[in-house]
Tab-separated table of C-alpha atoms in Angstrom:
chain	number	residue	atom	x	y	z
C	1	PRO	CA	229.844	-75.573	128.353
C	2	THR	CA	231.213	-73.365	131.006
C	3	THR	CA	231.527	-74.526	134.630
C	4	GLY	CA	228.348	-72.465	135.535
C	5	GLN	CA	226.446	-74.147	132.785
C	6	GLU	CA	227.584	-77.573	133.771
C	7	ARG	CA	226.427	-76.976	137.262
C	8	ALA	CA	223.077	-75.681	136.045
C	9	PHE	CA	222.814	-78.955	133.876
C	10	SER	CA	223.469	-81.040	136.813
C	11	GLU	CA	221.042	-79.278	138.820
C	12	ALA	CA	218.413	-79.395	135.911
C	13	PHE	CA	218.708	-83.148	135.637
C	14	TYR	CA	218.246	-83.519	139.339
C	15	LEU	CA	215.060	-81.405	139.242
C	16	LEU	CA	213.745	-83.208	136.240
C	17	GLY	CA	214.148	-86.338	138.173
C	18	GLN	CA	212.143	-84.838	141.036
C	19	ALA	CA	209.386	-83.819	138.578
C	20	TYR	CA	209.195	-87.311	137.001
C	21	GLU	CA	209.153	-88.960	140.426
C	22	ALA	CA	206.306	-86.761	141.645
C	23	LYS	CA	204.446	-87.642	138.364
C	24	GLY	CA	204.895	-91.316	139.033
C	25	ASP	CA	207.290	-92.093	136.309
C	26	ALA	CA	210.010	-93.856	138.127
C	27	GLN	CA	211.894	-95.014	134.999
C	28	LYS	CA	212.312	-91.500	133.690
C	29	ALA	CA	213.167	-90.176	137.114
C	30	LEU	CA	215.962	-92.749	137.554
C	31	ALA	CA	217.327	-91.903	134.202
C	32	ALA	CA	217.459	-88.132	134.978
C	33	TYR	CA	218.854	-88.774	138.444
C	34	LEU	CA	221.689	-90.963	136.948
C	35	LYS	CA	222.468	-88.361	134.255
C	36	SER	CA	222.940	-85.841	137.041
C	37	ALA	CA	225.118	-88.182	139.163
C	38	VAL	CA	227.271	-89.690	136.444
C	39	LEU	CA	227.656	-86.946	133.766
C	40	TYR	CA	228.272	-84.218	136.379
C	41	ALA	CA	229.836	-85.976	139.145
C	42	GLY	CA	232.231	-83.158	139.756
C	43	TYR	CA	229.425	-81.319	141.499
C	44	GLN	CA	229.329	-83.535	144.459
C	45	ASP	CA	226.554	-81.833	146.379
C	46	VAL	CA	224.094	-82.333	143.571
C	47	SER	CA	225.627	-85.618	142.389
C	48	ALA	CA	225.308	-87.233	145.811
C	49	LYS	CA	221.699	-86.244	146.231
C	50	ALA	CA	220.931	-87.539	142.676
C	51	GLN	CA	222.668	-90.837	143.341
C	52	ALA	CA	220.781	-91.317	146.623
C	53	ARG	CA	217.420	-90.844	144.839
C	54	ALA	CA	218.484	-93.200	142.072
C	55	ASP	CA	219.429	-95.777	144.741
C	56	SER	CA	216.187	-95.352	146.442
C	57	LEU	CA	214.099	-95.886	143.218
C	58	ARG	CA	216.161	-98.953	142.398
C	59	LYS	CA	215.691	-100.435	145.792
C	60	ALA	CA	211.866	-99.627	145.696
C	61	LYS	CA	211.684	-101.375	142.325
C	62	ASN	CA	213.641	-104.463	143.469
C	63	PRO	CA	213.677	-104.657	147.203
C	64	GLU	CA	214.756	-108.344	147.646
C	65	LYS	CA	217.860	-107.852	145.638
C	66	GLY	CA	219.047	-104.721	147.168
C	67	VAL	CA	220.567	-101.844	145.314
C	68	PRO	CA	223.377	-102.624	142.735
C	69	VAL	CA	226.173	-100.263	142.562
C	70	ILE	CA	226.322	-98.671	139.135
C	71	TYR	CA	228.481	-95.671	139.840
C	72	VAL	CA	230.762	-94.624	142.735
C	73	PRO	CA	232.299	-91.199	142.601
């Protein structure tokens, strides 16, 4: 894929995560956010937002243990 396509994929996974989250499907939202954050980490503006949403979902699911660090760009 071209650079433009990769950026579009990063944004698409982020938006997909938002859609799943709005629908109430936290597991699919988390997966989409992590794809955006990990697979397209070079696009830090989108990647950072996706990572923040993923962290928020994990924290909401497991508040007593905190948020495990899965990926740090």
